[in-house]
XYZ file of C-alpha atoms in Angstrom:
641
model
C -75.597 137.998 28.154
C -74.366 136.517 31.344
C -73.492 138.239 34.572
C -71.586 136.067 36.827
C -68.397 135.888 38.884
C -69.043 136.574 42.481
C -72.127 134.500 42.559
C -69.988 131.682 40.806
C -67.828 131.620 43.900
C -70.422 132.134 46.685
C -73.286 130.044 45.111
C -72.135 127.730 42.491
C -68.781 126.436 43.605
C -69.055 123.124 45.577
C -65.330 122.740 46.207
C -64.806 126.313 47.640
C -64.945 125.000 51.263
C -62.111 122.454 50.882
C -59.495 124.992 51.601
C -61.242 126.998 54.143
C -58.914 125.563 56.745
C -56.017 123.176 57.183
C -53.560 122.296 59.658
C -53.552 121.540 63.407
C -53.522 117.775 63.075
C -53.101 117.248 66.802
C -56.140 119.501 67.355
C -59.523 117.752 68.055
C -62.324 120.018 66.706
C -64.913 118.086 68.931
C -62.964 118.767 72.188
C -62.436 122.495 71.256
C -66.032 123.211 70.252
C -68.131 124.813 72.984
C -71.535 124.252 71.058
C -72.853 122.493 67.934
C -73.399 125.636 65.782
C -70.015 125.725 63.729
C -66.536 125.233 64.586
C -63.530 124.555 62.352
C -59.987 123.397 63.370
C -57.532 122.175 61.025
C -58.936 120.481 57.931
C -62.059 119.327 59.898
C -65.312 121.190 60.317
C -68.290 120.202 62.519
C -71.549 121.985 63.340
C -74.971 122.881 62.003
C -73.752 126.070 60.346
C -70.699 127.197 58.163
C -68.906 130.291 57.293
C -71.400 131.071 54.517
C -74.683 129.482 55.788
C -76.096 130.576 59.174
C -79.698 130.067 59.912
C -80.358 129.623 56.279
C -78.742 132.915 55.111
C -75.364 133.914 53.619
C -73.546 136.200 55.971
C -71.877 137.854 53.007
C -74.893 140.018 52.602
C -74.924 141.069 56.194
C -71.160 141.558 56.676
C -71.158 139.594 60.000
C -67.491 138.673 59.946
C -64.754 139.305 62.595
C -60.874 138.768 62.771
C -59.753 138.601 66.373
C -63.107 140.244 67.386
C -62.649 143.135 64.996
C -64.972 144.241 62.304
C -63.936 142.759 58.962
C -65.654 143.061 55.484
C -64.904 139.921 53.398
C -64.110 140.127 49.755
C -61.587 137.270 50.435
C -61.099 135.232 53.648
C -57.775 135.268 55.129
C -55.487 132.363 54.202
C -55.429 129.782 56.927
C -51.804 129.196 57.715
C -52.273 132.153 60.367
C -55.804 131.109 61.444
C -56.214 129.101 64.565
C -59.915 128.411 63.881
C -63.145 129.583 62.774
C -66.407 129.748 64.920
C -69.834 130.387 64.100
C -71.611 132.218 67.102
C -75.426 132.334 67.393
C -77.703 132.451 70.332
C -76.272 133.020 73.821
C -72.683 132.682 72.479
C -73.329 135.582 70.160
C -74.059 137.827 73.064
C -70.422 138.478 73.660
C -69.986 140.749 70.589
C -70.792 144.484 70.743
C -73.206 145.709 67.925
C -74.488 142.278 66.737
C -76.348 141.864 63.441
C -79.057 139.435 62.544
C -78.149 135.823 61.658
C -75.010 135.566 63.828
C -71.273 136.098 63.638
C -68.463 134.121 61.970
C -65.154 134.843 63.943
C -61.644 134.026 62.653
C -59.150 133.545 65.365
C -55.486 134.355 64.749
C -52.711 131.869 65.737
C -50.800 133.058 68.688
C -46.879 133.056 68.865
C -45.252 131.237 71.699
C -42.184 131.908 73.364
C -39.161 130.344 71.664
C -38.979 128.941 68.266
C -41.388 126.293 66.891
C -41.573 124.818 63.360
C -44.364 122.373 62.188
C -44.923 120.259 59.092
C -48.004 118.128 58.032
C -48.339 116.095 54.841
C -50.546 113.520 53.407
C -53.642 113.194 51.339
C -56.859 115.127 52.013
C -60.338 113.635 51.636
C -62.050 114.881 48.433
C -59.031 116.706 47.211
C -55.624 115.198 47.018
C -51.790 115.503 48.397
C -50.858 118.451 50.388
C -48.126 119.968 52.610
C -48.609 122.546 55.291
C -45.806 124.438 56.756
C -45.896 126.556 59.931
C -43.457 128.668 61.906
C -43.681 130.531 65.307
C -41.076 132.538 67.035
C -41.485 134.803 70.033
C -39.029 136.268 72.592
C -39.249 134.910 76.158
C -41.121 137.965 77.590
C -43.555 137.500 74.623
C -43.169 141.102 73.707
C -42.270 140.469 70.053
C -43.081 137.358 67.931
C -44.787 136.360 64.743
C -46.440 133.396 63.047
C -45.974 132.473 59.496
C -47.003 129.585 57.284
C -47.578 128.023 53.801
C -50.149 125.552 52.384
C -49.191 123.794 49.255
C -52.055 121.566 47.558
C -50.891 120.385 44.106
C -52.639 118.160 41.522
C -55.896 118.204 43.538
C -58.905 116.028 42.403
C -62.425 117.137 43.579
C -65.832 115.375 43.672
C -66.884 116.560 40.231
C -63.724 115.329 38.662
C -62.133 118.812 38.377
C -58.397 119.045 39.155
C -56.312 122.027 40.039
C -53.706 123.578 42.464
C -53.958 125.648 45.440
C -51.243 127.674 47.322
C -51.546 129.993 50.409
C -49.144 131.900 52.386
C -49.405 134.153 55.576
C -47.582 135.952 58.270
C -48.788 137.575 61.480
C -46.237 139.590 63.482
C -47.222 140.921 66.930
C -45.623 143.631 69.158
C -46.586 143.789 72.885
C -44.347 146.283 74.641
C -46.384 146.478 77.791
C -49.417 144.889 79.342
C -51.458 147.910 78.055
C -50.499 147.980 74.447
C -50.313 145.419 71.612
C -50.001 145.781 67.966
C -50.782 142.750 65.607
C -50.404 142.804 61.743
C -51.380 140.153 59.151
C -50.906 139.530 55.461
C -51.981 136.532 53.526
C -52.139 135.757 49.776
C -53.554 132.511 47.842
C -53.522 131.247 44.378
C -56.055 128.791 43.272
C -56.771 127.349 39.759
C -58.834 124.484 38.758
C -61.250 123.008 36.182
C -64.418 125.016 36.125
C -67.205 123.737 38.461
C -70.267 121.609 37.094
C -73.833 122.182 38.322
C -77.247 120.717 37.333
C -80.629 122.227 36.759
C -83.991 120.287 35.870
C -86.752 120.896 33.524
C -89.471 119.488 35.693
C -90.199 117.956 39.132
C -87.640 115.241 39.003
C -84.077 114.527 40.203
C -81.527 113.827 37.788
C -80.271 110.028 37.563
C -77.497 109.002 39.774
C -74.213 109.431 37.894
C -70.666 108.458 38.693
C -68.772 110.926 40.747
C -65.217 112.101 40.335
C -65.695 112.258 36.546
C -65.202 115.684 34.962
C -68.010 116.675 32.813
C -67.095 120.132 31.811
C -65.246 121.433 28.962
C -61.453 120.855 29.120
C -60.830 124.678 28.582
C -63.120 125.884 31.229
C -61.469 127.000 34.342
C -61.631 129.028 37.480
C -58.430 131.156 38.292
C -58.213 133.361 41.311
C -55.789 135.244 43.512
C -56.709 136.765 46.829
C -54.976 139.134 49.368
C -55.943 140.003 52.996
C -53.924 142.489 54.942
C -54.624 144.342 58.063
C -53.600 145.607 61.705
C -55.254 145.517 64.938
C -54.124 147.864 67.791
C -55.267 147.448 71.363
C -54.555 149.856 74.175
C -55.222 150.383 77.784
C -55.852 153.780 79.418
C -56.205 155.145 82.917
C -59.550 154.488 84.689
C -60.078 151.200 82.995
C -60.537 152.764 79.440
C -59.910 150.441 76.494
C -59.161 151.437 72.939
C -59.127 149.075 69.829
C -58.554 150.082 66.293
C -58.254 147.885 63.166
C -58.201 148.384 59.352
C -58.320 145.499 56.797
C -57.840 145.250 53.064
C -59.509 142.270 51.373
C -59.603 141.578 47.696
C -60.055 138.791 45.082
C -59.129 138.848 41.446
C -60.567 136.360 38.984
C -58.766 135.778 35.877
C -61.211 133.251 35.041
C -64.636 132.074 36.472
C -66.240 129.701 34.191
C -69.083 127.518 35.051
C -70.541 124.360 33.265
C -74.264 123.979 33.481
C -76.275 120.901 32.679
C -79.916 121.426 32.051
C -81.510 117.906 32.589
C -84.479 117.606 30.305
C -86.009 114.271 31.411
C -85.689 111.474 34.226
C -83.732 109.483 31.700
C -80.797 111.890 31.732
C -80.984 113.728 28.435
C -79.193 117.029 29.006
C -78.655 120.192 27.255
C -75.129 121.573 28.269
C -73.937 125.231 28.400
C -70.563 126.768 29.442
C -70.669 130.293 30.909
C -67.643 132.258 30.460
C -66.934 135.712 32.248
C -64.369 138.395 31.715
C -61.748 139.142 34.387
C -63.404 140.307 37.655
C -62.192 142.069 40.841
C -63.634 142.675 44.383
C -61.958 144.663 46.981
C -63.001 145.780 50.424
C -61.496 148.343 52.839
C -62.808 148.176 56.359
C -61.929 149.808 59.699
C -63.257 150.320 62.983
C -62.367 152.231 66.269
C -63.892 151.138 69.676
C -63.514 152.947 72.981
C -64.849 151.155 76.081
C -64.844 151.385 79.900
C -65.825 148.619 82.433
C -66.159 149.271 86.018
C -67.957 148.064 89.192
C -69.851 149.381 92.163
C -70.921 146.831 94.683
C -72.950 143.996 93.090
C -73.313 146.235 89.784
C -70.957 145.960 86.823
C -71.071 148.466 84.081
C -69.621 148.583 80.604
C -70.084 151.405 78.148
C -68.880 151.159 74.528
C -68.535 153.548 71.678
C -67.905 152.669 68.117
C -67.159 154.162 64.683
C -66.703 152.021 61.435
C -66.688 152.281 57.881
C -66.175 150.357 54.828
C -65.435 150.899 50.934
C -66.398 147.992 48.943
C -65.664 147.950 45.161
C -66.300 145.367 42.408
C -65.374 145.364 38.588
C -67.572 142.982 36.694
C -68.960 142.553 33.212
C -71.101 140.598 30.989
C -70.007 137.265 30.010
C -71.081 134.828 27.351
C -73.053 131.588 27.232
C -71.530 128.950 24.830
C -73.799 126.209 23.852
C -72.280 122.792 24.167
C -75.204 120.675 22.916
C -77.580 117.922 23.864
C -76.529 114.203 24.908
C -77.515 111.757 27.285
C -76.058 110.876 30.811
C -73.864 109.270 31.824
C -72.114 110.099 28.532
C -69.616 112.881 28.536
C -70.326 116.118 26.757
C -69.045 116.776 23.336
C -65.830 118.737 23.018
C -66.298 122.322 21.678
C -63.365 124.649 20.699
C -62.665 127.374 23.127
C -64.114 130.674 22.113
C -62.609 134.158 22.398
C -62.760 135.126 26.120
C -64.853 138.273 26.797
C -62.791 141.141 28.052
C -65.630 143.780 28.993
C -65.399 144.474 32.846
C -67.088 147.887 32.489
C -69.495 147.505 35.309
C -68.614 149.265 38.635
C -70.197 148.529 41.904
C -69.285 150.688 44.890
C -70.599 150.656 48.399
C -69.659 153.224 51.068
C -70.953 152.776 54.435
C -70.214 154.582 57.600
C -71.571 153.804 61.101
C -71.375 155.227 64.589
C -72.878 153.631 67.693
C -73.018 153.545 71.452
C -73.735 150.499 73.781
C -74.173 149.833 77.585
C -74.112 146.663 79.599
C -75.337 146.265 83.087
C -74.491 143.250 85.208
C -76.079 142.451 88.590
C -73.756 139.862 90.088
C -74.142 136.602 88.324
C -78.024 137.177 88.206
C -78.934 139.435 85.328
C -77.120 141.047 82.616
C -78.934 143.636 80.261
C -77.408 145.001 77.092
C -78.546 147.700 74.686
C -76.937 149.724 71.750
C -78.015 151.944 68.968
C -76.163 152.780 65.698
C -76.731 155.274 62.955
C -75.473 154.157 59.641
C -75.060 155.861 56.180
C -75.110 153.474 53.220
C -74.566 154.416 49.514
C -74.446 152.049 46.699
C -73.663 153.110 43.104
C -73.526 151.032 39.964
C -72.041 152.328 36.738
C -72.169 150.509 33.455
C -69.798 152.082 31.072
C -71.577 154.935 29.516
C -74.944 153.172 29.421
C -76.123 153.889 33.043
C -75.291 155.197 36.492
C -77.730 154.536 39.223
C -77.347 154.749 43.131
C -79.314 154.507 46.216
C -78.664 156.053 49.728
C -80.121 154.973 53.109
C -79.484 156.263 56.565
C -81.422 153.947 59.044
C -81.131 153.781 62.837
C -80.111 150.260 63.908
C -80.301 148.884 67.486
C -80.386 145.815 69.566
C -81.198 144.607 73.155
C -80.821 141.534 75.109
C -81.306 140.101 78.566
C -79.538 137.138 80.307
C -80.839 135.815 83.428
C -79.010 133.353 85.699
C -82.069 131.397 87.000
C -80.017 128.974 88.842
C -76.388 128.275 89.159
C -76.810 125.756 86.282
C -79.589 127.317 84.132
C -79.091 130.594 82.053
C -82.022 132.031 80.024
C -81.565 134.766 77.368
C -83.532 136.827 74.964
C -82.558 139.374 72.312
C -83.758 141.558 69.503
C -81.520 142.861 66.616
C -82.202 145.117 63.708
C -79.727 145.329 60.940
C -79.026 146.574 57.393
C -78.258 144.178 54.535
C -77.623 144.753 50.897
C -80.331 143.401 48.214
C -78.321 143.667 45.087
C -79.031 145.064 41.571
C -81.544 144.122 38.884
C -80.334 141.314 36.585
C -80.093 141.632 32.810
C -83.196 139.816 32.034
C -85.339 142.438 34.208
C -87.244 145.417 32.603
C -85.312 147.680 34.975
C -81.987 146.045 34.288
C -78.994 147.289 36.386
C -81.291 149.378 38.727
C -79.816 149.410 42.177
C -82.109 148.121 44.797
C -82.234 149.852 48.116
C -80.625 147.938 51.212
C -83.190 146.242 53.473
C -83.724 146.142 57.057
C -83.464 142.648 58.681
C -84.812 141.892 62.188
C -84.003 138.952 64.469
C -85.870 137.842 67.628
C -84.470 134.979 69.695
C -84.846 133.415 73.062
C -83.443 130.283 74.689
C -81.494 128.829 77.562
C -78.235 127.045 78.415
C -77.998 124.485 81.128
C -74.786 123.098 82.542
C -75.442 119.383 83.040
C -72.050 119.333 84.809
C -68.999 121.703 84.664
C -67.847 120.029 81.374
C -71.031 119.521 79.628
C -73.647 122.097 78.372
C -77.020 121.886 76.673
C -78.311 124.888 74.709
C -81.744 125.393 73.328
C -83.214 128.207 71.462
C -85.978 129.616 69.064
C -85.491 132.440 66.479
C -87.300 134.428 63.814
C -85.473 136.432 61.237
C -87.472 138.509 58.755
C -86.424 140.837 55.978
C -87.617 141.944 52.329
C -86.644 139.714 49.550
C -86.030 140.781 45.830
C -87.514 139.106 42.788
C -88.881 139.450 39.324
C -92.339 140.819 39.517
C -95.304 140.151 37.057
C -94.440 143.344 35.163
C -90.829 142.167 34.485
C -89.331 144.568 37.070
C -86.769 143.327 39.526
C -87.695 144.703 42.865
C -88.638 143.966 46.570
C -91.483 141.704 45.983
C -92.136 140.212 49.296
C -90.735 138.889 52.493
C -88.710 135.932 53.844
C -89.015 134.820 57.110
C -86.970 132.025 58.765
C -88.215 130.544 62.102
C -86.281 127.959 63.695
C -85.418 125.770 66.661
C -81.890 124.912 67.587
C -80.428 122.419 70.160
C -76.933 121.833 71.043
C -75.081 119.521 73.321
C -71.346 119.956 73.791
C -68.687 118.792 76.360
C -67.485 115.629 78.010
C -69.873 112.794 78.602
C -67.359 110.823 80.601
C -63.648 110.949 81.090
C -62.121 110.601 77.635
C -65.486 110.761 75.754
C -66.353 114.141 74.101
C -69.505 114.932 72.271
C -70.808 117.679 69.975
C -74.356 117.080 68.965
C -77.041 119.433 67.470
C -80.333 119.624 65.822
C -81.973 122.458 63.738
C -85.637 122.672 62.510
C -85.932 125.481 59.976
C -89.274 126.865 58.665
C -88.189 129.084 55.588
C -91.221 130.917 54.244
C -91.876 133.468 51.396
C -94.692 135.886 51.240
C -95.750 138.585 48.784
C -96.781 139.177 45.019
C -95.243 136.205 43.685
C -96.577 133.821 46.164
C -100.018 135.372 45.937
C -100.103 134.957 42.207
C -98.986 131.411 42.356
C -95.841 131.953 40.249
C -93.659 130.626 43.046
C -94.339 128.499 46.219
C -94.115 129.717 49.726
C -91.309 127.600 50.687
C -87.720 128.937 50.088
C -85.379 126.786 47.967
C -82.225 125.067 49.266
C -82.814 125.262 52.875
C -83.515 121.830 54.499
C -86.070 121.674 57.278
C -84.070 119.510 59.533
C -80.378 119.161 60.080
C -78.785 117.116 62.764
C -75.322 116.018 63.700
C -73.567 113.839 66.407
C -69.858 113.888 66.718
C -67.781 111.811 69.178
C -64.266 111.676 70.073
C -62.955 108.635 72.599
C -59.553 108.739 74.146
C -58.590 105.086 74.665
C -58.100 104.299 78.364
C -54.466 103.624 79.005
C -53.397 104.929 75.671
C -53.818 108.644 76.033
C -52.303 109.212 72.711
C -54.791 107.124 70.827
C -58.267 108.639 69.955
C -61.031 107.330 67.937
C -63.734 109.645 66.446
C -67.073 109.119 64.588
C -69.784 111.403 63.274
C -73.286 111.143 61.788
C -74.517 114.084 59.640
C -78.337 114.159 58.627
C -79.708 116.485 55.963
C -83.414 116.670 55.567
C -85.195 117.135 52.206
C -85.070 120.483 50.647
C -87.089 122.340 47.883
C -85.058 122.099 44.577
C -87.257 124.701 42.480
C -89.211 127.931 43.074
C -92.622 126.339 42.347
C -92.116 123.747 45.348
C -92.737 120.928 42.891
C -89.310 119.414 43.365
C -87.854 117.932 46.645
C -84.618 116.323 47.248
C -84.382 113.297 49.466
C -83.224 113.198 53.117
C -79.875 111.452 53.551
C -77.297 110.580 56.367
C -73.592 110.159 56.126
C -71.054 108.527 58.546
C -67.378 109.345 59.136
C -64.952 107.323 61.265
C -61.257 108.318 62.107
C -58.290 107.901 64.611
C -55.528 110.048 65.721
C -52.477 108.739 67.369
C -49.449 110.531 68.819
C -46.021 109.477 69.317
C -42.423 110.411 69.244
C -39.365 109.986 67.243
C -36.576 111.119 69.360
C -37.593 114.505 70.846
C -39.928 115.318 67.963
C -43.759 114.804 68.624
C -45.479 113.025 65.666
C -49.235 112.984 65.097
C -50.816 110.442 62.538
C -54.346 111.014 61.449
C -56.514 108.767 59.387
C -60.290 109.230 58.565
C -62.887 107.842 56.063
C -65.558 110.239 55.102
C -69.061 109.002 53.829
C -68.244 105.475 55.120
C -71.194 103.833 53.250
C -70.731 105.761 49.984
C -74.318 107.414 50.173
C -75.305 109.270 47.016
C -77.591 112.180 47.288
C -78.539 115.445 45.488
C -78.574 118.781 47.312
C -80.116 122.154 46.126
C -78.906 125.725 46.629
C -80.904 128.914 46.571
C -80.193 129.469 42.839
C -82.207 126.233 42.083
C -79.151 124.395 41.105
C -78.335 120.704 42.181
C -74.891 119.203 43.002
C -74.311 115.658 44.267
C -72.603 115.012 47.576
C -68.928 113.682 47.970
C -68.170 109.949 47.786
C -66.610 107.955 50.285
C -62.918 109.170 50.743
C -59.883 108.373 52.599
C -57.531 110.858 54.333
C -54.243 110.275 55.910
C -51.657 112.667 57.328
C -48.516 112.906 59.458
C -47.644 115.927 61.340
C -44.445 116.842 63.282
C -43.463 119.811 65.519
C -39.993 120.729 66.185
C-alpha cells in the first residue's frame, strides 16, 4: 500500500517551484534584495534559501509563513498575480517579526494599487518551462481610499526538465479600502489550475550515482499525471486607536485538491543503468487550512526609551483527506532506454484517512529600545495543539500538547556602522504519523519542541552596501523507524551553520547579492548508535554559495546586464552515508532593456541559465535523486499601459 500525495508535492516534485512567481519584468531582484538569504521577484529567485528550504528545514512543518505580515497557514500558496515578491527572513532581518519561530520566516508581499488605472502584459518563453502570458491590472482612486489589483497567469503547453508537459493557469484579485489614515481593509482571492505528466525520480540500490542521461526526455508512463486546483482567500484589517494603540486582524482559507498525484520511481540497480520502474498512483486528496490572528499593540516613547507591547491570539484548523494508493510495477530495463508501456490500471478511490490539527495560541511580547544603541525583545506564548487521525472504521488516534513557547533577542548598536544581535527561540512543530510499514502503523506522533540559538552582526560598509554574518544552531527530536519496527521519535537532528551575506551597491550602477552558508546537519540517537544509519542528514549540502551581479551600462540607463554563479556542495544521498553527490556550479547570464513605443514603456528581458550545460545529481531528504536543469533560454517582452 502506498500513502502519498502531500509528500509528492512537497518532496518529490522538482518542477513545483517553476510557478512560484512570475511577472515584474522591469523589476531587478538583485537591486531589491537586502540580503542573500532569499528573495523572489518576477520569475527570478536568488538567495541561499527558498520558500520550502530554510537552514535545511521545510517551513511547512513549522508554519512560518506570513501574508503582508499576517499569520498564514499554507495548504496552498497564494497565486502570484497579486504577489509583489517573496522574502526569506533569517538572522537580524527576522527580528522585525513578533512571535518568531525557529528556522526563519517566509513572507508574501501583496501588490499595492496605485492611483489611476494601469494595465500590464508580459509574454514570451520561460526557461525550463515554455510559453507564457501574464496579465495585470491595477486601479485606485486619486485619494487612494479605494483600489484593487488583479491578474492572470497563462502557461499552456509547458515542457519541464524531466520531459513532462502540462498546463498552468492562475488568477487573483486584491481589493483594498482605506477610508482614513487609521483604518484599512484588504481582501484577497486566488485560484490556480495545474496539470502535467507525473514527476520522475530516481533511487539507487548501492553507493553509486545513476549514469548521466538525456534531460527533457519523459520517462514516465503516459497515463501518469499530476492534477491539482488551489484556492487562497482572506482578509486583513488594520486600525489605529487613541493613545497609539494599533489593531490588526486577519483570516485566511488555503486549500489544495489533487484529482491525481502520480509519481514514477526508477530504482537504479547498478552503475550501468539497469533499473526497476514503479509508478505510484493515489486516490483523490484534499488539504485545507483555516488560520486567523488578532494582534493588539502599542508603541510609545519616554526620553531616550522607546517601548512597544504586543498581545496576540491566533488559531488554525488544518484538515487533510488522504488514502492508500497502489504501486504499479512497470518492469526492468536499461537506461537510457525508455520504460515499457503498461496499461493504465483502475485508479484507487479510497480517501478514508482524515487528519485534523487544531491549534490555538495566545501570547504577549515586549520591546525596549534605548536610542539607537540597544533593543531588547522578549515574548511568551501558550499554545494548545491537538492532532487526530482517523482511518475509516479501522483506527482513531490523537495526541494533545500544551507547551509554553518563548523567544528573546538583543540587538546592540556597537558603532554607527556595526550592529550585533543574539536570539533564542523555542517553537512547536509537527512530527507526522507512523507509515504503513511500521508496527504502529497510523499512530499519531506527538508534536516536537524545536529550539534555535543564533548570533551575528551586520556591518554597513557604506549606506548602500551591508555585510551580515551569523551562526546558528537548531535542534529538535526526529522521527524514524526503530529497531523493533515502531515508528517513533528515535533521536535528535541538529543543524549548526554559518551564514554570510553581502548585498547592495558596489559602485554606481553595479549591484551585488552574494552569500555563503556552511551547514553541519547531524543526527543522533538509537539508529545512529546501532549503525543502522549514518550521523549525517540526507539531502543537505554542507556548502552553498551564490554571487549575483547587475550592471547598469553607463550612458544607457535602460540597459542592464546581469550574471550569477550558484555553487552547490556535495550532499549525502542515502541514510547509511555511503553515497555522496558531487559538488557543482552553474552560471547564468542575462540582460534587460527598457524602451518606449509611443507613450508605452516596454521591457525586453533575455536570459540563459546553466550557461555551460552542467549535469549534476541532487538528493532530497527522502533519499531520492533528481538531475538539474539543462541550459535554457528565456525571452520576454513586457508593456505597461
